[in-house]
Amino acid sequence: MELHRSLSSLKPKFVSVTYGANSGERDRTHSIIKGIKDRTGLEAAPHLTCIDATPDELRTIARDYWNNGIRHIVALRGDLPPGSGKPEMYASDLVTLLKEVADFDISVAAYPEVHPEAKSAQADLLNLKRKVDAGANRAITQFFFDVESYLRFRDRCVSAGIDVEIIPGILPVSNFKQAKKFADMTNVRIPAWMAQMFDGLDDDAETRKLVERILPWIW
């Protein structure tokens, strides 16, 4: 919570909080969200996933948030458990459900370099449009390191009639090996120049200096 107090001076539009699938993690998410709102005054936006949750459970969670003054939700499908089949609900379905419960301010995910499960870039774009058409107010992208990929994606969104704000996802790199692992899992390309800059610098103070140099380029 001390970190949130420090960040509040920067006046962020909102602070999002990731969401666990089991009931214990859900309770912890609720507690963190309430603490941020009560102690810092920042707008707190909980992540809400529809994997491993029934529509009735999701409605109950949504009503609880609304009744506690939470108006902004980050609506996600969530990661599929290993070996599972086709999900019963997608993020677009969750957006529809949330809008039926109350007039939430809803953020959804977008993927400039295409979701790993998408059949094509066009199919991925159409999926984003379904979420927006269902009532999403903005999209937050997967992190990226090639600004051109974001700009091309933004232009494609405009051409597809997606007229909501597309917030770029930024991942500050403090551990390059870990960042590369995340990138490999999420279909994010690491430019050669970036790999060369971080070569041999993990667990080194110079890495933090490189972060300061890189962030203005990708922002």
mmCIF file with all atom_site columns, C-alpha atoms in Angstrom:
data_model
loop_
_atom_site.group_PDB
_atom_site.id
_atom_site.type_symbol
_atom_site.label_atom_id
_atom_site.label_alt_id
_atom_site.label_comp_id
_atom_site.label_asym_id
_atom_site.label_entity_id
_atom_site.label_seq_id
_atom_site.pdbx_PDB_ins_code
_atom_site.Cartn_x
_atom_site.Cartn_y
_atom_site.Cartn_z
_atom_site.occupancy
_atom_site.B_iso_or_equiv
_atom_site.pdbx_formal_charge
_atom_site.auth_seq_id
_atom_site.auth_comp_id
_atom_site.auth_asym_id
_atom_site.auth_atom_id
_atom_site.pdbx_PDB_model_num
ATOM 1   C CA . MET A 1 1   ? 0.000   0.000   0.000   1.00 0.00 ? 1   MET A CA 1
ATOM 2   C CA . GLU A 1 2   ? 2.984   2.300   0.589   1.00 0.00 ? 2   GLU A CA 1
ATOM 3   C CA . LEU A 1 3   ? 3.814   2.006   -3.127  1.00 0.00 ? 3   LEU A CA 1
ATOM 4   C CA . HIS A 1 4   ? 0.300   3.113   -4.054  1.00 0.00 ? 4   HIS A CA 1
ATOM 5   C CA . ARG A 1 5   ? 0.640   6.166   -1.826  1.00 0.00 ? 5   ARG A CA 1
ATOM 6   C CA . SER A 1 6   ? 3.899   7.048   -3.589  1.00 0.00 ? 6   SER A CA 1
ATOM 7   C CA . LEU A 1 7   ? 2.334   6.588   -7.015  1.00 0.00 ? 7   LEU A CA 1
ATOM 8   C CA . SER A 1 8   ? -0.684  8.709   -6.124  1.00 0.00 ? 8   SER A CA 1
ATOM 9   C CA . SER A 1 9   ? 1.441   11.853  -6.504  1.00 0.00 ? 9   SER A CA 1
ATOM 10  C CA . LEU A 1 10  ? 1.777   10.990  -10.208 1.00 0.00 ? 10  LEU A CA 1
ATOM 11  C CA . LYS A 1 11  ? -2.027  11.159  -10.538 1.00 0.00 ? 11  LYS A CA 1
ATOM 12  C CA . PRO A 1 12  ? -2.588  7.962   -12.542 1.00 0.00 ? 12  PRO A CA 1
ATOM 13  C CA . LYS A 1 13  ? -6.027  7.575   -14.143 1.00 0.00 ? 13  LYS A CA 1
ATOM 14  C CA . PHE A 1 14  ? -6.432  4.258   -12.361 1.00 0.00 ? 14  PHE A CA 1
ATOM 15  C CA . VAL A 1 15  ? -4.567  1.400   -10.694 1.00 0.00 ? 15  VAL A CA 1
ATOM 16  C CA . SER A 1 16  ? -5.439  -2.113  -11.853 1.00 0.00 ? 16  SER A CA 1
ATOM 17  C CA . VAL A 1 17  ? -5.176  -5.154  -9.604  1.00 0.00 ? 17  VAL A CA 1
ATOM 18  C CA . THR A 1 18  ? -4.754  -8.682  -10.962 1.00 0.00 ? 18  THR A CA 1
ATOM 19  C CA . TYR A 1 19  ? -7.255  -11.344 -10.085 1.00 0.00 ? 19  TYR A CA 1
ATOM 20  C CA . GLY A 1 20  ? -6.906  -14.895 -8.796  1.00 0.00 ? 20  GLY A CA 1
ATOM 21  C CA . ALA A 1 21  ? -9.211  -17.688 -9.936  1.00 0.00 ? 21  ALA A CA 1
ATOM 22  C CA . ASN A 1 22  ? -9.863  -19.345 -6.580  1.00 0.00 ? 22  ASN A CA 1
ATOM 23  C CA . SER A 1 23  ? -12.093 -17.890 -3.888  1.00 0.00 ? 23  SER A CA 1
ATOM 24  C CA . GLY A 1 24  ? -9.199  -17.059 -1.552  1.00 0.00 ? 24  GLY A CA 1
ATOM 25  C CA . GLU A 1 25  ? -7.453  -15.009 -4.215  1.00 0.00 ? 25  GLU A CA 1
ATOM 26  C CA . ARG A 1 26  ? -10.725 -13.317 -5.131  1.00 0.00 ? 26  ARG A CA 1
ATOM 27  C CA . ASP A 1 27  ? -11.188 -12.244 -1.506  1.00 0.00 ? 27  ASP A CA 1
ATOM 28  C CA . ARG A 1 28  ? -7.628  -10.920 -1.449  1.00 0.00 ? 28  ARG A CA 1
ATOM 29  C CA . THR A 1 29  ? -8.266  -8.937  -4.639  1.00 0.00 ? 29  THR A CA 1
ATOM 30  C CA . HIS A 1 30  ? -11.391 -7.413  -3.083  1.00 0.00 ? 30  HIS A CA 1
ATOM 31  C CA . SER A 1 31  ? -9.425  -6.468  0.038   1.00 0.00 ? 31  SER A CA 1
ATOM 32  C CA . ILE A 1 32  ? -6.624  -4.810  -1.945  1.00 0.00 ? 32  ILE A CA 1
ATOM 33  C CA . ILE A 1 33  ? -9.086  -2.884  -4.107  1.00 0.00 ? 33  ILE A CA 1
ATOM 34  C CA . LYS A 1 34  ? -10.938 -1.584  -1.059  1.00 0.00 ? 34  LYS A CA 1
ATOM 35  C CA . GLY A 1 35  ? -7.652  -0.627  0.615   1.00 0.00 ? 35  GLY A CA 1
ATOM 36  C CA . ILE A 1 36  ? -6.443  1.348   -2.412  1.00 0.00 ? 36  ILE A CA 1
ATOM 37  C CA . LYS A 1 37  ? -9.731  3.205   -2.695  1.00 0.00 ? 37  LYS A CA 1
ATOM 38  C CA . ASP A 1 38  ? -10.055 3.981   1.018   1.00 0.00 ? 38  ASP A CA 1
ATOM 39  C CA . ARG A 1 39  ? -6.428  4.863   1.789   1.00 0.00 ? 39  ARG A CA 1
ATOM 40  C CA . THR A 1 40  ? -5.171  6.607   -1.347  1.00 0.00 ? 40  THR A CA 1
ATOM 41  C CA . GLY A 1 41  ? -8.218  7.939   -3.165  1.00 0.00 ? 41  GLY A CA 1
ATOM 42  C CA . LEU A 1 42  ? -6.950  6.413   -6.417  1.00 0.00 ? 42  LEU A CA 1
ATOM 43  C CA . GLU A 1 43  ? -9.408  4.777   -8.784  1.00 0.00 ? 43  GLU A CA 1
ATOM 44  C CA . ALA A 1 44  ? -8.921  1.035   -8.379  1.00 0.00 ? 44  ALA A CA 1
ATOM 45  C CA . ALA A 1 45  ? -9.784  -1.282  -11.268 1.00 0.00 ? 45  ALA A CA 1
ATOM 46  C CA . PRO A 1 46  ? -9.886  -4.989  -10.433 1.00 0.00 ? 46  PRO A CA 1
ATOM 47  C CA . HIS A 1 47  ? -9.178  -7.571  -13.092 1.00 0.00 ? 47  HIS A CA 1
ATOM 48  C CA . LEU A 1 48  ? -12.087 -9.974  -13.497 1.00 0.00 ? 48  LEU A CA 1
ATOM 49  C CA . THR A 1 49  ? -11.747 -13.234 -15.438 1.00 0.00 ? 49  THR A CA 1
ATOM 50  C CA . CYS A 1 50  ? -14.545 -15.522 -16.561 1.00 0.00 ? 50  CYS A CA 1
ATOM 51  C CA . ILE A 1 51  ? -12.554 -18.772 -16.684 1.00 0.00 ? 51  ILE A CA 1
ATOM 52  C CA . ASP A 1 52  ? -13.625 -21.195 -13.928 1.00 0.00 ? 52  ASP A CA 1
ATOM 53  C CA . ALA A 1 53  ? -16.527 -18.988 -12.857 1.00 0.00 ? 53  ALA A CA 1
ATOM 54  C CA . THR A 1 54  ? -20.235 -19.315 -13.561 1.00 0.00 ? 54  THR A CA 1
ATOM 55  C CA . PRO A 1 55  ? -22.320 -16.376 -14.820 1.00 0.00 ? 55  PRO A CA 1
ATOM 56  C CA . ASP A 1 56  ? -24.099 -16.235 -11.458 1.00 0.00 ? 56  ASP A CA 1
ATOM 57  C CA . GLU A 1 57  ? -20.767 -16.081 -9.602  1.00 0.00 ? 57  GLU A CA 1
ATOM 58  C CA . LEU A 1 58  ? -19.594 -13.288 -11.889 1.00 0.00 ? 58  LEU A CA 1
ATOM 59  C CA . ARG A 1 59  ? -22.815 -11.330 -11.362 1.00 0.00 ? 59  ARG A CA 1
ATOM 60  C CA . THR A 1 60  ? -22.410 -11.669 -7.593  1.00 0.00 ? 60  THR A CA 1
ATOM 61  C CA . ILE A 1 61  ? -18.820 -10.406 -7.756  1.00 0.00 ? 61  ILE A CA 1
ATOM 62  C CA . ALA A 1 62  ? -19.823 -7.520  -10.028 1.00 0.00 ? 62  ALA A CA 1
ATOM 63  C CA . ARG A 1 63  ? -22.692 -6.458  -7.768  1.00 0.00 ? 63  ARG A CA 1
ATOM 64  C CA . ASP A 1 64  ? -20.361 -6.581  -4.763  1.00 0.00 ? 64  ASP A CA 1
ATOM 65  C CA . TYR A 1 65  ? -17.896 -4.285  -6.524  1.00 0.00 ? 65  TYR A CA 1
ATOM 66  C CA . TRP A 1 66  ? -20.654 -1.887  -7.585  1.00 0.00 ? 66  TRP A CA 1
ATOM 67  C CA . ASN A 1 67  ? -22.158 -1.777  -4.102  1.00 0.00 ? 67  ASN A CA 1
ATOM 68  C CA . ASN A 1 68  ? -18.694 -0.961  -2.707  1.00 0.00 ? 68  ASN A CA 1
ATOM 69  C CA . GLY A 1 69  ? -18.208 1.960   -5.071  1.00 0.00 ? 69  GLY A CA 1
ATOM 70  C CA . ILE A 1 70  ? -15.996 0.213   -7.632  1.00 0.00 ? 70  ILE A CA 1
ATOM 71  C CA . ARG A 1 71  ? -16.989 1.422   -11.098 1.00 0.00 ? 71  ARG A CA 1
ATOM 72  C CA . HIS A 1 72  ? -14.047 0.356   -13.268 1.00 0.00 ? 72  HIS A CA 1
ATOM 73  C CA . ILE A 1 73  ? -13.317 -3.299  -14.130 1.00 0.00 ? 73  ILE A CA 1
ATOM 74  C CA . VAL A 1 74  ? -10.680 -4.852  -16.396 1.00 0.00 ? 74  VAL A CA 1
ATOM 75  C CA . ALA A 1 75  ? -12.630 -7.660  -18.089 1.00 0.00 ? 75  ALA A CA 1
ATOM 76  C CA . LEU A 1 76  ? -10.575 -10.646 -19.262 1.00 0.00 ? 76  LEU A CA 1
ATOM 77  C CA . ARG A 1 77  ? -11.215 -14.191 -20.368 1.00 0.00 ? 77  ARG A CA 1
ATOM 78  C CA . GLY A 1 78  ? -8.277  -15.501 -18.350 1.00 0.00 ? 78  GLY A CA 1
ATOM 79  C CA . ASP A 1 79  ? -5.751  -18.233 -19.065 1.00 0.00 ? 79  ASP A CA 1
ATOM 80  C CA . LEU A 1 80  ? -7.160  -21.632 -19.958 1.00 0.00 ? 80  LEU A CA 1
ATOM 81  C CA . PRO A 1 81  ? -6.155  -24.474 -17.604 1.00 0.00 ? 81  PRO A CA 1
ATOM 82  C CA . PRO A 1 82  ? -3.872  -27.070 -19.263 1.00 0.00 ? 82  PRO A CA 1
ATOM 83  C CA . GLY A 1 83  ? -5.836  -29.658 -21.228 1.00 0.00 ? 83  GLY A CA 1
ATOM 84  C CA . SER A 1 84  ? -9.087  -27.727 -21.137 1.00 0.00 ? 84  SER A CA 1
ATOM 85  C CA . GLY A 1 85  ? -11.349 -27.481 -24.156 1.00 0.00 ? 85  GLY A CA 1
ATOM 86  C CA . LYS A 1 86  ? -13.211 -24.548 -25.643 1.00 0.00 ? 86  LYS A CA 1
ATOM 87  C CA . PRO A 1 87  ? -14.174 -22.021 -22.949 1.00 0.00 ? 87  PRO A CA 1
ATOM 88  C CA . GLU A 1 88  ? -17.840 -21.457 -22.176 1.00 0.00 ? 88  GLU A CA 1
ATOM 89  C CA . MET A 1 89  ? -17.378 -17.690 -21.915 1.00 0.00 ? 89  MET A CA 1
ATOM 90  C CA . TYR A 1 90  ? -15.142 -15.179 -23.635 1.00 0.00 ? 90  TYR A CA 1
ATOM 91  C CA . ALA A 1 91  ? -14.183 -11.650 -22.630 1.00 0.00 ? 91  ALA A CA 1
ATOM 92  C CA . SER A 1 92  ? -16.891 -10.203 -24.897 1.00 0.00 ? 92  SER A CA 1
ATOM 93  C CA . ASP A 1 93  ? -19.473 -12.282 -23.006 1.00 0.00 ? 93  ASP A CA 1
ATOM 94  C CA . LEU A 1 94  ? -18.105 -10.971 -19.715 1.00 0.00 ? 94  LEU A CA 1
ATOM 95  C CA . VAL A 1 95  ? -18.394 -7.374  -20.946 1.00 0.00 ? 95  VAL A CA 1
ATOM 96  C CA . THR A 1 96  ? -22.033 -8.019  -21.870 1.00 0.00 ? 96  THR A CA 1
ATOM 97  C CA . LEU A 1 97  ? -22.700 -9.560  -18.449 1.00 0.00 ? 97  LEU A CA 1
ATOM 98  C CA . LEU A 1 98  ? -21.099 -6.645  -16.603 1.00 0.00 ? 98  LEU A CA 1
ATOM 99  C CA . LYS A 1 99  ? -23.090 -4.076  -18.559 1.00 0.00 ? 99  LYS A CA 1
ATOM 100 C CA . GLU A 1 100 ? -26.260 -5.975  -17.691 1.00 0.00 ? 100 GLU A CA 1
ATOM 101 C CA . VAL A 1 101 ? -25.392 -5.753  -13.988 1.00 0.00 ? 101 VAL A CA 1
ATOM 102 C CA . ALA A 1 102 ? -24.537 -2.036  -13.984 1.00 0.00 ? 102 ALA A CA 1
ATOM 103 C CA . ASP A 1 103 ? -23.022 0.696   -16.120 1.00 0.00 ? 103 ASP A CA 1
ATOM 104 C CA . PHE A 1 104 ? -19.406 -0.233  -15.347 1.00 0.00 ? 104 PHE A CA 1
ATOM 105 C CA . ASP A 1 105 ? -16.448 1.525   -16.944 1.00 0.00 ? 105 ASP A CA 1
ATOM 106 C CA . ILE A 1 106 ? -14.792 -1.464  -18.651 1.00 0.00 ? 106 ILE A CA 1
ATOM 107 C CA . SER A 1 107 ? -11.260 -1.966  -19.937 1.00 0.00 ? 107 SER A CA 1
ATOM 108 C CA . VAL A 1 108 ? -10.351 -4.982  -22.071 1.00 0.00 ? 108 VAL A CA 1
ATOM 109 C CA . ALA A 1 109 ? -7.158  -6.488  -23.466 1.00 0.00 ? 109 ALA A CA 1
ATOM 110 C CA . ALA A 1 110 ? -5.718  -5.902  -26.942 1.00 0.00 ? 110 ALA A CA 1
ATOM 111 C CA . TYR A 1 111 ? -2.754  -7.485  -28.717 1.00 0.00 ? 111 TYR A CA 1
ATOM 112 C CA . PRO A 1 112 ? -0.664  -5.419  -31.171 1.00 0.00 ? 112 PRO A CA 1
ATOM 113 C CA . GLU A 1 113 ? 1.387   -8.514  -32.078 1.00 0.00 ? 113 GLU A CA 1
ATOM 114 C CA . VAL A 1 114 ? -1.627  -10.885 -32.046 1.00 0.00 ? 114 VAL A CA 1
ATOM 115 C CA . HIS A 1 115 ? -2.857  -13.141 -29.236 1.00 0.00 ? 115 HIS A CA 1
ATOM 116 C CA . PRO A 1 116 ? -1.005  -16.502 -29.252 1.00 0.00 ? 116 PRO A CA 1
ATOM 117 C CA . GLU A 1 117 ? -4.302  -18.395 -29.630 1.00 0.00 ? 117 GLU A CA 1
ATOM 118 C CA . ALA A 1 118 ? -5.693  -16.244 -32.452 1.00 0.00 ? 118 ALA A CA 1
ATOM 119 C CA . LYS A 1 119 ? -6.067  -17.849 -35.889 1.00 0.00 ? 119 LYS A CA 1
ATOM 120 C CA . SER A 1 120 ? -4.921  -14.635 -37.583 1.00 0.00 ? 120 SER A CA 1
ATOM 121 C CA . ALA A 1 121 ? -4.324  -10.940 -36.966 1.00 0.00 ? 121 ALA A CA 1
ATOM 122 C CA . GLN A 1 122 ? -7.709  -10.170 -38.527 1.00 0.00 ? 122 GLN A CA 1
ATOM 123 C CA . ALA A 1 123 ? -9.496  -12.700 -36.302 1.00 0.00 ? 123 ALA A CA 1
ATOM 124 C CA . ASP A 1 124 ? -7.810  -11.147 -33.269 1.00 0.00 ? 124 ASP A CA 1
ATOM 125 C CA . LEU A 1 125 ? -8.897  -7.665  -34.345 1.00 0.00 ? 125 LEU A CA 1
ATOM 126 C CA . LEU A 1 126 ? -12.486 -8.826  -34.817 1.00 0.00 ? 126 LEU A CA 1
ATOM 127 C CA . ASN A 1 127 ? -12.410 -10.290 -31.311 1.00 0.00 ? 127 ASN A CA 1
ATOM 128 C CA . LEU A 1 128 ? -11.406 -6.893  -29.936 1.00 0.00 ? 128 LEU A CA 1
ATOM 129 C CA . LYS A 1 129 ? -14.231 -5.283  -31.907 1.00 0.00 ? 129 LYS A CA 1
ATOM 130 C CA . ARG A 1 130 ? -16.707 -7.724  -30.349 1.00 0.00 ? 130 ARG A CA 1
ATOM 131 C CA . LYS A 1 131 ? -15.554 -6.617  -26.905 1.00 0.00 ? 131 LYS A CA 1
ATOM 132 C CA . VAL A 1 132 ? -15.911 -2.954  -27.819 1.00 0.00 ? 132 VAL A CA 1
ATOM 133 C CA . ASP A 1 133 ? -19.306 -3.506  -29.439 1.00 0.00 ? 133 ASP A CA 1
ATOM 134 C CA . ALA A 1 134 ? -20.409 -5.274  -26.236 1.00 0.00 ? 134 ALA A CA 1
ATOM 135 C CA . GLY A 1 135 ? -19.678 -2.105  -24.281 1.00 0.00 ? 135 GLY A CA 1
ATOM 136 C CA . ALA A 1 136 ? -15.946 -1.898  -23.462 1.00 0.00 ? 136 ALA A CA 1
ATOM 137 C CA . ASN A 1 137 ? -14.795 1.685   -22.933 1.00 0.00 ? 137 ASN A CA 1
ATOM 138 C CA . ARG A 1 138 ? -11.096 1.238   -23.696 1.00 0.00 ? 138 ARG A CA 1
ATOM 139 C CA . ALA A 1 139 ? -8.451  -1.359  -24.478 1.00 0.00 ? 139 ALA A CA 1
ATOM 140 C CA . ILE A 1 140 ? -5.110  -1.889  -22.758 1.00 0.00 ? 140 ILE A CA 1
ATOM 141 C CA . THR A 1 141 ? -2.540  -3.600  -24.948 1.00 0.00 ? 141 THR A CA 1
ATOM 142 C CA . GLN A 1 142 ? -0.205  -6.429  -24.193 1.00 0.00 ? 142 GLN A CA 1
ATOM 143 C CA . PHE A 1 143 ? 3.272   -5.038  -23.553 1.00 0.00 ? 143 PHE A CA 1
ATOM 144 C CA . PHE A 1 144 ? 5.477   -4.474  -26.585 1.00 0.00 ? 144 PHE A CA 1
ATOM 145 C CA . PHE A 1 145 ? 9.005   -3.303  -27.348 1.00 0.00 ? 145 PHE A CA 1
ATOM 146 C CA . ASP A 1 146 ? 8.536   -2.277  -30.985 1.00 0.00 ? 146 ASP A CA 1
ATOM 147 C CA . VAL A 1 147 ? 6.610   0.985   -31.109 1.00 0.00 ? 147 VAL A CA 1
ATOM 148 C CA . GLU A 1 148 ? 5.825   0.511   -34.804 1.00 0.00 ? 148 GLU A CA 1
ATOM 149 C CA . SER A 1 149 ? 3.813   -2.611  -33.982 1.00 0.00 ? 149 SER A CA 1
ATOM 150 C CA . TYR A 1 150 ? 1.624   -0.520  -31.682 1.00 0.00 ? 150 TYR A CA 1
ATOM 151 C CA . LEU A 1 151 ? 1.188   2.277   -34.224 1.00 0.00 ? 151 LEU A CA 1
ATOM 152 C CA . ARG A 1 152 ? 0.242   -0.163  -36.982 1.00 0.00 ? 152 ARG A CA 1
ATOM 153 C CA . PHE A 1 153 ? -2.216  -1.849  -34.637 1.00 0.00 ? 153 PHE A CA 1
ATOM 154 C CA . ARG A 1 154 ? -3.756  1.475   -33.651 1.00 0.00 ? 154 ARG A CA 1
ATOM 155 C CA . ASP A 1 155 ? -4.268  2.341   -37.323 1.00 0.00 ? 155 ASP A CA 1
ATOM 156 C CA . ARG A 1 156 ? -5.870  -1.050  -37.990 1.00 0.00 ? 156 ARG A CA 1
ATOM 157 C CA . CYS A 1 157 ? -8.236  -0.481  -35.064 1.00 0.00 ? 157 CYS A CA 1
ATOM 158 C CA . VAL A 1 158 ? -9.333  2.838   -36.553 1.00 0.00 ? 158 VAL A CA 1
ATOM 159 C CA . SER A 1 159 ? -9.892  1.200   -39.946 1.00 0.00 ? 159 SER A CA 1
ATOM 160 C CA . ALA A 1 160 ? -11.990 -1.525  -38.275 1.00 0.00 ? 160 ALA A CA 1
ATOM 161 C CA . GLY A 1 161 ? -14.239 1.029   -36.578 1.00 0.00 ? 161 GLY A CA 1
ATOM 162 C CA . ILE A 1 162 ? -12.783 0.511   -33.107 1.00 0.00 ? 162 ILE A CA 1
ATOM 163 C CA . ASP A 1 163 ? -13.022 4.039   -31.752 1.00 0.00 ? 163 ASP A CA 1
ATOM 164 C CA . VAL A 1 164 ? -12.117 3.598   -28.078 1.00 0.00 ? 164 VAL A CA 1
ATOM 165 C CA . GLU A 1 165 ? -8.867  4.623   -26.412 1.00 0.00 ? 165 GLU A CA 1
ATOM 166 C CA . ILE A 1 166 ? -6.041  2.107   -27.004 1.00 0.00 ? 166 ILE A CA 1
ATOM 167 C CA . ILE A 1 167 ? -3.695  2.373   -24.015 1.00 0.00 ? 167 ILE A CA 1
ATOM 168 C CA . PRO A 1 168 ? -0.170  1.073   -24.720 1.00 0.00 ? 168 PRO A CA 1
ATOM 169 C CA . GLY A 1 169 ? 1.036   -1.592  -22.297 1.00 0.00 ? 169 GLY A CA 1
ATOM 170 C CA . ILE A 1 170 ? 4.549   -0.842  -21.027 1.00 0.00 ? 170 ILE A CA 1
ATOM 171 C CA . LEU A 1 171 ? 6.744   -3.385  -19.242 1.00 0.00 ? 171 LEU A CA 1
ATOM 172 C CA . PRO A 1 172 ? 9.752   -1.852  -17.444 1.00 0.00 ? 172 PRO A CA 1
ATOM 173 C CA . VAL A 1 173 ? 12.550  -4.411  -17.683 1.00 0.00 ? 173 VAL A CA 1
ATOM 174 C CA . SER A 1 174 ? 14.491  -5.098  -14.508 1.00 0.00 ? 174 SER A CA 1
ATOM 175 C CA . ASN A 1 175 ? 15.293  -8.712  -15.408 1.00 0.00 ? 175 ASN A CA 1
ATOM 176 C CA . PHE A 1 176 ? 15.807  -9.343  -19.115 1.00 0.00 ? 176 PHE A CA 1
ATOM 177 C CA . LYS A 1 177 ? 15.634  -13.140 -18.892 1.00 0.00 ? 177 LYS A CA 1
ATOM 178 C CA . GLN A 1 178 ? 12.267  -12.905 -17.192 1.00 0.00 ? 178 GLN A CA 1
ATOM 179 C CA . ALA A 1 179 ? 11.044  -10.333 -19.708 1.00 0.00 ? 179 ALA A CA 1
ATOM 180 C CA . LYS A 1 180 ? 12.108  -12.612 -22.560 1.00 0.00 ? 180 LYS A CA 1
ATOM 181 C CA . LYS A 1 181 ? 10.225  -15.504 -20.973 1.00 0.00 ? 181 LYS A CA 1
ATOM 182 C CA . PHE A 1 182 ? 7.080   -13.370 -20.772 1.00 0.00 ? 182 PHE A CA 1
ATOM 183 C CA . ALA A 1 183 ? 7.589   -12.237 -24.359 1.00 0.00 ? 183 ALA A CA 1
ATOM 184 C CA . ASP A 1 184 ? 7.958   -15.806 -25.621 1.00 0.00 ? 184 ASP A CA 1
ATOM 185 C CA . MET A 1 185 ? 4.740   -16.800 -23.842 1.00 0.00 ? 185 MET A CA 1
ATOM 186 C CA . THR A 1 186 ? 2.742   -13.890 -25.239 1.00 0.00 ? 186 THR A CA 1
ATOM 187 C CA . ASN A 1 187 ? 3.966   -13.655 -28.835 1.00 0.00 ? 187 ASN A CA 1
ATOM 188 C CA . VAL A 1 188 ? 5.840   -10.403 -28.218 1.00 0.00 ? 188 VAL A CA 1
ATOM 189 C CA . ARG A 1 189 ? 8.897   -9.730  -30.365 1.00 0.00 ? 189 ARG A CA 1
ATOM 190 C CA . ILE A 1 190 ? 12.096  -8.517  -28.716 1.00 0.00 ? 190 ILE A CA 1
ATOM 191 C CA . PRO A 1 191 ? 14.085  -6.407  -31.202 1.00 0.00 ? 191 PRO A CA 1
ATOM 192 C CA . ALA A 1 192 ? 17.682  -7.450  -31.803 1.00 0.00 ? 192 ALA A CA 1
ATOM 193 C CA . TRP A 1 193 ? 18.983  -4.071  -30.638 1.00 0.00 ? 193 TRP A CA 1
ATOM 194 C CA . MET A 1 194 ? 17.264  -4.548  -27.277 1.00 0.00 ? 194 MET A CA 1
ATOM 195 C CA . ALA A 1 195 ? 18.617  -8.071  -26.777 1.00 0.00 ? 195 ALA A CA 1
ATOM 196 C CA . GLN A 1 196 ? 22.117  -6.783  -27.525 1.00 0.00 ? 196 GLN A CA 1
ATOM 197 C CA . MET A 1 197 ? 21.787  -3.908  -25.063 1.00 0.00 ? 197 MET A CA 1
ATOM 198 C CA . PHE A 1 198 ? 20.814  -6.249  -22.222 1.00 0.00 ? 198 PHE A CA 1
ATOM 199 C CA . ASP A 1 199 ? 23.288  -8.997  -23.081 1.00 0.00 ? 199 ASP A CA 1
ATOM 200 C CA . GLY A 1 200 ? 25.105  -9.950  -19.856 1.00 0.00 ? 200 GLY A CA 1
ATOM 201 C CA . LEU A 1 201 ? 23.484  -7.207  -17.783 1.00 0.00 ? 201 LEU A CA 1
ATOM 202 C CA . ASP A 1 202 ? 20.932  -9.189  -15.756 1.00 0.00 ? 202 ASP A CA 1
ATOM 203 C CA . ASP A 1 203 ? 21.359  -8.680  -12.002 1.00 0.00 ? 203 ASP A CA 1
ATOM 204 C CA . ASP A 1 204 ? 23.545  -5.698  -12.795 1.00 0.00 ? 204 ASP A CA 1
ATOM 205 C CA . ALA A 1 205 ? 22.966  -2.089  -11.793 1.00 0.00 ? 205 ALA A CA 1
ATOM 206 C CA . GLU A 1 206 ? 23.564  -1.037  -15.403 1.00 0.00 ? 206 GLU A CA 1
ATOM 207 C CA . THR A 1 207 ? 20.275  -2.702  -16.329 1.00 0.00 ? 207 THR A CA 1
ATOM 208 C CA . ARG A 1 208 ? 18.328  -0.061  -14.443 1.00 0.00 ? 208 ARG A CA 1
ATOM 209 C CA . LYS A 1 209 ? 20.168  2.685   -16.307 1.00 0.00 ? 209 LYS A CA 1
ATOM 210 C CA . LEU A 1 210 ? 19.232  1.055   -19.602 1.00 0.00 ? 210 LEU A CA 1
ATOM 211 C CA . VAL A 1 211 ? 15.573  1.013   -18.582 1.00 0.00 ? 211 VAL A CA 1
ATOM 212 C CA . GLU A 1 212 ? 15.683  4.785   -18.154 1.00 0.00 ? 212 GLU A CA 1
ATOM 213 C CA . ARG A 1 213 ? 17.102  5.128   -21.682 1.00 0.00 ? 213 ARG A CA 1
ATOM 214 C CA . ILE A 1 214 ? 14.698  2.673   -23.333 1.00 0.00 ? 214 ILE A CA 1
ATOM 215 C CA . LEU A 1 215 ? 11.339  3.726   -21.896 1.00 0.00 ? 215 LEU A CA 1
ATOM 216 C CA . PRO A 1 216 ? 11.169  7.079   -23.755 1.00 0.00 ? 216 PRO A CA 1
ATOM 217 C CA . TRP A 1 217 ? 11.743  5.209   -27.048 1.00 0.00 ? 217 TRP A CA 1
ATOM 218 C CA . ILE A 1 218 ? 8.889   2.734   -26.618 1.00 0.00 ? 218 ILE A CA 1
ATOM 219 C CA . TRP A 1 219 ? 6.504   5.274   -25.100 1.00 0.00 ? 219 TRP A CA 1
#
